[in-house]
Coordinates of C-alpha atoms in Angstrom, one line a residue:
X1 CA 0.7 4.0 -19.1
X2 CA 4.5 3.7 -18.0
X3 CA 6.5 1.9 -15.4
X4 CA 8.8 4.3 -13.2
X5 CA 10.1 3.5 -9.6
X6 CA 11.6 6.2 -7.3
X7 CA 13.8 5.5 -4.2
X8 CA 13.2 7.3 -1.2
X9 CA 14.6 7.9 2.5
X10 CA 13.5 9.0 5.6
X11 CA 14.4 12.4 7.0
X12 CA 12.5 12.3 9.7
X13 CA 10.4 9.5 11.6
X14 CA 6.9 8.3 9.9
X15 CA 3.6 7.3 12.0
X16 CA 2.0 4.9 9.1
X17 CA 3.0 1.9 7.1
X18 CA 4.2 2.8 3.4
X19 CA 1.3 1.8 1.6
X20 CA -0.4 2.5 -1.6
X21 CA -3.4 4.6 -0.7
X22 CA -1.9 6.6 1.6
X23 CA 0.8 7.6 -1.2
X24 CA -2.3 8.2 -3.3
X25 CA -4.0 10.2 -0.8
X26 CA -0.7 12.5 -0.4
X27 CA -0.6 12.4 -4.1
X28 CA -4.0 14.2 -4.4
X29 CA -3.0 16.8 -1.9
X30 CA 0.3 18.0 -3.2
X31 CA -1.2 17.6 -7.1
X32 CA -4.8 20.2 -5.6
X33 CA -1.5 22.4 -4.0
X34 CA 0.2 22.4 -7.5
X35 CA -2.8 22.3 -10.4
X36 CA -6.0 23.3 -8.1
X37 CA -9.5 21.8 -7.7
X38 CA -10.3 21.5 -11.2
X39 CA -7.2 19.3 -12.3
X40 CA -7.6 17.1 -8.9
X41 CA -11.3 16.7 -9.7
X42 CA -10.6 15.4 -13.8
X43 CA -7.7 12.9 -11.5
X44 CA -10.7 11.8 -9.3
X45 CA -13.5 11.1 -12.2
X46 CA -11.0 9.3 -13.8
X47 CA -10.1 6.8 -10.8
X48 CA -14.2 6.3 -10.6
X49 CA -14.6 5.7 -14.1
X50 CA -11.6 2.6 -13.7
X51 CA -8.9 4.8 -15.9
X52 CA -6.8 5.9 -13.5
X53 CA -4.3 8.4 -14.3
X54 CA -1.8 7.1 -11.2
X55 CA -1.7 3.7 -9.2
X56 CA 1.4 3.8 -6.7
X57 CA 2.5 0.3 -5.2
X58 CA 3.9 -0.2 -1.6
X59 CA 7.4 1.0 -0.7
X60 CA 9.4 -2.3 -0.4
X61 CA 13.6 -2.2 1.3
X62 CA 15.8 -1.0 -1.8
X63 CA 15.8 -3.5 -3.9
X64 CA 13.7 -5.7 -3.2
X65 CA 10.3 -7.0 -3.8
X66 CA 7.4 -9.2 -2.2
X67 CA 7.3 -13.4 -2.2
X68 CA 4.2 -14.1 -4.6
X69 CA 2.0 -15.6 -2.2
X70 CA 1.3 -19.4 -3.0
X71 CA 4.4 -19.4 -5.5
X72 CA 5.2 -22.8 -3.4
X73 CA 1.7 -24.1 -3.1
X74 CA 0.5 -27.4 -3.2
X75 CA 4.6 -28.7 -3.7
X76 CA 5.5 -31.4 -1.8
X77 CA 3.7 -33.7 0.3
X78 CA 1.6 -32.4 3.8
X79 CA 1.8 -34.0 6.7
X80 CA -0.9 -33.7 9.7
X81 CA 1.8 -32.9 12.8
X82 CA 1.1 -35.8 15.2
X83 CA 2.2 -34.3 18.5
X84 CA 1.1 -31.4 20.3
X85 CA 4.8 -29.9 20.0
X86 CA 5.1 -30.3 16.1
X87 CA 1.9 -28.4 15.5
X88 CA 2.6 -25.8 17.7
X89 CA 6.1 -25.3 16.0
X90 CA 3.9 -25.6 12.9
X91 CA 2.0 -22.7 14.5
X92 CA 4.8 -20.4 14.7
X93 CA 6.5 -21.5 11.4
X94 CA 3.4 -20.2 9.6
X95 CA 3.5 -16.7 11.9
X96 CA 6.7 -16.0 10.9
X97 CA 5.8 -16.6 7.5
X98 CA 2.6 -14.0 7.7
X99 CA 5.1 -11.5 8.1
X100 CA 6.7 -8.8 5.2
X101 CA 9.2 -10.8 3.4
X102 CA 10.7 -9.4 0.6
X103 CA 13.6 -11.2 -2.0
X104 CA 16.1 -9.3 -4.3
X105 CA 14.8 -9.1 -7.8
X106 CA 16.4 -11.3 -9.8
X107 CA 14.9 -14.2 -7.4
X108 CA 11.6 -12.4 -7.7
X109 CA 12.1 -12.3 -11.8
X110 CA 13.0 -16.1 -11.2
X111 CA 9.6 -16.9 -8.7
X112 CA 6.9 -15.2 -11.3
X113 CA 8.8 -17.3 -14.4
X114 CA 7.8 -20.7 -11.8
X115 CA 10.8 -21.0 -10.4
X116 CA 12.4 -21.3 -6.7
X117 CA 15.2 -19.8 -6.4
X118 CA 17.7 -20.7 -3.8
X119 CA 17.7 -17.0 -1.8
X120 CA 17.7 -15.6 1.5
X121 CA 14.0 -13.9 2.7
X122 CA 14.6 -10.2 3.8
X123 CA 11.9 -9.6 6.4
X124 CA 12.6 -5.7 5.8
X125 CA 15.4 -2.8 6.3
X126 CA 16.1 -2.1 10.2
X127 CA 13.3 -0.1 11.4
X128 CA 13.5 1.0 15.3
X129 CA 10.3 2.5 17.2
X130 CA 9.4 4.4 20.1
X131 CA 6.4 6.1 21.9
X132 CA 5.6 9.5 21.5
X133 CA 2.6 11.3 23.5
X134 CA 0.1 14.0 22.0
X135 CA -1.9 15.9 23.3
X136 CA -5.6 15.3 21.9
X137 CA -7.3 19.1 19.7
X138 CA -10.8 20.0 20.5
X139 CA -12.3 20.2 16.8
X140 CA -14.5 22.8 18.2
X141 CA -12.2 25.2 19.7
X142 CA -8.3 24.4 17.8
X143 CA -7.0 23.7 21.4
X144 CA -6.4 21.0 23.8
X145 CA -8.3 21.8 26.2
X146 CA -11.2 18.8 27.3
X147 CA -15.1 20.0 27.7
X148 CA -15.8 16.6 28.8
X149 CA -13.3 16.4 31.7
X150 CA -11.4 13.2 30.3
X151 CA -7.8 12.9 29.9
X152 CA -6.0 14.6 26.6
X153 CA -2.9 12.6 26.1
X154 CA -2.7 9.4 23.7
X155 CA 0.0 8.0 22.3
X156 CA 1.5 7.0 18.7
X157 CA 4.4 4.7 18.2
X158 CA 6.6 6.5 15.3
X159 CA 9.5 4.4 13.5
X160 CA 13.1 5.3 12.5
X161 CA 15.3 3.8 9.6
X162 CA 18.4 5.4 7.9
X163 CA 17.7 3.3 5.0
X164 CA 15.7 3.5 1.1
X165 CA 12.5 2.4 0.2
X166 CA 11.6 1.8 -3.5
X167 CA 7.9 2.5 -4.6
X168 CA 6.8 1.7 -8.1
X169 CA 4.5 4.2 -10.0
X170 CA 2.2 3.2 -13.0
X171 CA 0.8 6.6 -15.0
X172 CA -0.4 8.3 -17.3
X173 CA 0.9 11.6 -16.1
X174 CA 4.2 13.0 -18.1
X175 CA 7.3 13.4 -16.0
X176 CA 7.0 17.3 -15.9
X177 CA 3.7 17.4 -13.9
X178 CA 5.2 14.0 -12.4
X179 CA 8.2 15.3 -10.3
X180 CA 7.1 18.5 -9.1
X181 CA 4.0 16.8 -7.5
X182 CA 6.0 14.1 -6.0
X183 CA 8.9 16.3 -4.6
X184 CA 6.3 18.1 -2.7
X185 CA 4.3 15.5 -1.5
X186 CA 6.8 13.3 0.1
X187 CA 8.9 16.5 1.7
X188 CA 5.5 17.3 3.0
X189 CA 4.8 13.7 4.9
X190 CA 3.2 11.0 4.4
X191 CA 0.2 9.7 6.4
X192 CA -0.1 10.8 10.3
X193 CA 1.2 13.0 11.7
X194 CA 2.8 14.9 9.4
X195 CA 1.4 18.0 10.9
X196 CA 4.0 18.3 13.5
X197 CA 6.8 16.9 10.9
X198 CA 6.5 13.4 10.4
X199 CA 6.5 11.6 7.5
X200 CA 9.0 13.3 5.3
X201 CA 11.1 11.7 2.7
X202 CA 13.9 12.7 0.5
X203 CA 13.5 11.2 -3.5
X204 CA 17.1 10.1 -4.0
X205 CA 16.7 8.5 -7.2
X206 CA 15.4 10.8 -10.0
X207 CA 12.2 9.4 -11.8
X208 CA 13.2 6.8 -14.6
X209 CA 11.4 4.7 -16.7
X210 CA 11.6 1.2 -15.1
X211 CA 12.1 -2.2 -17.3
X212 CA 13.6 -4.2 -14.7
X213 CA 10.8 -7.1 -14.9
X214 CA 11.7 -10.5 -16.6
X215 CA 7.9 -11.3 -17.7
X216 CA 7.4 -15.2 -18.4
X217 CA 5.9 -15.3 -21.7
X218 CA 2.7 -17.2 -21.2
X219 CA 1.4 -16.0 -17.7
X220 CA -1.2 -17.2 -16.1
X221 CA -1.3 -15.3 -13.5
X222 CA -0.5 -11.5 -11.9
X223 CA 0.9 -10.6 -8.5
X224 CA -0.1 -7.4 -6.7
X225 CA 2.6 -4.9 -5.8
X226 CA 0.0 -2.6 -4.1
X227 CA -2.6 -3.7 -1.4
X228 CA -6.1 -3.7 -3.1
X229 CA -9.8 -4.1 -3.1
X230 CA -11.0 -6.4 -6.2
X231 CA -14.1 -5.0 -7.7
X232 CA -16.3 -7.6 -8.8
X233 CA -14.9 -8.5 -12.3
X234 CA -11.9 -9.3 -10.5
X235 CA -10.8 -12.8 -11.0
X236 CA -11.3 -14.5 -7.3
X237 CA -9.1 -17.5 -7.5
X238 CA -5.4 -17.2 -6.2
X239 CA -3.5 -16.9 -2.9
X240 CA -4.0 -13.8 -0.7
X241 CA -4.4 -12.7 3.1
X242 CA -6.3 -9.8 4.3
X243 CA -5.9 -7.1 6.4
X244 CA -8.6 -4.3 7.8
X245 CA -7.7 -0.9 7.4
X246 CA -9.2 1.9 9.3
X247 CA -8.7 5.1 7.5
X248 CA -9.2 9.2 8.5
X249 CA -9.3 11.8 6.3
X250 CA -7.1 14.7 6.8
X251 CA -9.7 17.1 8.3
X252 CA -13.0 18.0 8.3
X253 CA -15.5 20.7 7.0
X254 CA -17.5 21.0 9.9
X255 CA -18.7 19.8 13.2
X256 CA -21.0 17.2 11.8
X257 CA -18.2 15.5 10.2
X258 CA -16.4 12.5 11.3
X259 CA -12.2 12.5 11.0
X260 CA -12.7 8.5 10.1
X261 CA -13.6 7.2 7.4
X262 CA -15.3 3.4 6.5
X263 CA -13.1 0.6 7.5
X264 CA -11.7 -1.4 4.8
X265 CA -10.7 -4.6 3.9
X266 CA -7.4 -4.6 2.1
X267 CA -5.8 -7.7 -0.4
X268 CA -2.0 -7.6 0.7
X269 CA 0.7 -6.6 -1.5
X270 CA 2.3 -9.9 -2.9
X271 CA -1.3 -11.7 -3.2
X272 CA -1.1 -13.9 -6.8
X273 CA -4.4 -14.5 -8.9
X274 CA -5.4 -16.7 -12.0
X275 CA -6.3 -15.0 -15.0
X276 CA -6.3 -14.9 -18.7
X277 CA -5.3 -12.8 -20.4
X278 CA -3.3 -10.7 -17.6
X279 CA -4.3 -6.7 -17.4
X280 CA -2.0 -4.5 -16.3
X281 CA -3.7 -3.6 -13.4
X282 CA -6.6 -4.6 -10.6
X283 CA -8.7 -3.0 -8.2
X284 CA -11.7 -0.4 -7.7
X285 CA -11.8 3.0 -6.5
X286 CA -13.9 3.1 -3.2
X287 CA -16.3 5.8 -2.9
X288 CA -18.6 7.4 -0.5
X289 CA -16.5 6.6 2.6
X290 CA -16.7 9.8 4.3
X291 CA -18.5 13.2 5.6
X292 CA -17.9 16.5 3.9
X293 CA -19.7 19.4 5.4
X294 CA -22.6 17.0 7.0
X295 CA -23.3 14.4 3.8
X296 CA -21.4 11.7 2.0
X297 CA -19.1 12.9 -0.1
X298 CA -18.8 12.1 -3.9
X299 CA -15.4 13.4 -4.1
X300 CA -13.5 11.6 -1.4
X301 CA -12.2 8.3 -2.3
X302 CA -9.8 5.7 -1.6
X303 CA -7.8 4.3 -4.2
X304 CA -7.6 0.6 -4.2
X305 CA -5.9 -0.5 -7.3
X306 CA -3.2 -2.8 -7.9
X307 CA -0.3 -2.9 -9.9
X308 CA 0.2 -6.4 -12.0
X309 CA 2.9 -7.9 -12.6
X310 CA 2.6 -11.2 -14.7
X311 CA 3.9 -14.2 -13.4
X312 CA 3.0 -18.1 -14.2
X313 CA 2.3 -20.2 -11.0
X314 CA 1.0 -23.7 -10.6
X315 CA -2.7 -24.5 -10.0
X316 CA -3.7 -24.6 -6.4
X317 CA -6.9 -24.2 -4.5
X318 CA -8.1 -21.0 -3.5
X319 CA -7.0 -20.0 0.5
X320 CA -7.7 -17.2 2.9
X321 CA -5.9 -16.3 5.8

């Protein structure tokens, strides 16, 4: 498997967080669009069987790249606060911290080789939001009319940025079936909404190889660049927080489908775990999570692998948050 990264920009505003499975998801799409069913179904077996062909990370600001969680564990000496006002500025230090901060990558080379750079923490490119209302579709009739009576509106917050995001790709695939498949699927949107235009990117860097990574040559560790769901090989000690995740497919077969599917408990992007030897990636490919045409369906999946990236941290104990 190779290494690539693309950047890519808005050209329009985008309803969902850039995150791995959803780029899978509009992966499979666009690739069905371009190759047909029998092409996406070989894609799918593989992701079951643990081989799979594609793993996408997050999209991180240009440049940048996640804080391995617990890089700075267990340094130092931890005080109890011993006044109501220190642990509630305590409180808010560590909210603050839960949020996306990203470094530039030659402090992120420097933090998975065990070092702590002296760098300023990007919490993330300018992103501005607003409300938009919609009306709510009748699956039954294609309109917006309400048989019940109720109300029709709801709304969804979209988000604006003028700037790039970089995603990292692991494959198997060659470029050739590679760029096509890409072009289309992020001119097409990605994740809601991109029915009525929202979503769409523009690749602005061409596909390259990517060998940007300064790998510390006895790791002990890996660091996720996509959010994922260990499978139960995975190694289970190491620093993460979780997040639940509440997915929908993009339609349904019939009226005794549902448009959601199981929710999900997601490993952030940026979690670090001990193991030895390192693999290249992590993760499992989640299955039977939705309706198709009134039974579970064997071909809808979520993809929740990881790409690794081997880093050496210091020993720690194990934390949740």
């Amino acid at each position: 498997m190779k290494l690539y990264r693309i950047t890519i920009i808005p050209i329009s505003s985008f309803c969902s967080p850039l995150q791995s499975d959803t780029f899978f998801g509009a992966f499979c799409w666009s690739y069905l669009y371009r190759y047909g069913e029998r092409s996406l179904l070989g894609l799918i077996s593989d992701h079951k069987a643990n081989k799979p062909d594609i793993i996408f990370s997050n999209a991180f600001p240009h440049g940048m790249l996640p804080i391995p969680a617990g890089i700075n564990e267990g340094r130092g000496v931890h005080q109890k606060p011993s006044s109501k006002q220190e642990r509630y500025k305590k409180y808010i230090e560590t909210k603050k911290s839960k949020q996306s901060s990203t470094i530039p990558l030659d402090a992120f080379n420097k933090m998975i080789n065990g070092c702590i750079p002296d760098t300023t923490v990007n919490i993330g490119p300018e992103v501005r939001s607003n409300i938009i209302w919609r009306n709510m579709v009748n699956r039954k009739t294609d309109t917006v009319d309400n048989t019940e009576g109720g109300s029709s509106l709801f709304e969804t917050e979209q988000f604006f940025s003028s700037e790039g995001f970089d995603v990292y790709i692991y494959t198997t695939l060659p470029e050739k079936i590679l760029n096509p498949v890409l072009t289309d699927m992020f001119r097409s949107g990605i994740g809601a909404q991109r029915s009525i235009g929202k979503g769409a990117f523009e690749i602005t860097e061409s596909l390259t190889e990517f060998n940007g990574f300064e790998f510390p040559s006895t790791p002990n560790a890996f660091l996720s660049l996509s959010n994922f769901i260990p499978k139960k090989e995975d190694p289970v000690n190491g620093h993460y927080r979780t997040f639940v995740k509440y997915p929908k497919v993009s339609h349904i077969s019939s009226d005794k489908d549902s448009p959601f599917k199981k929710p999900l408990i997601f490993l952030k992007a940026g979690s670090t775990f001990f193991d030895d030897p390192v693999k290249s990636f992590y993760g499992s490919c989640i299955e039977k999570i939705a309706l198709k045409d009134g039974r579970v369906s064997d071909d809808i999946i979520i993809s929740a692998y990881t790409i690794a990236i081997p880093c050496s941290i210091d020993h720690s104990p194990h934390f949740q948050d």
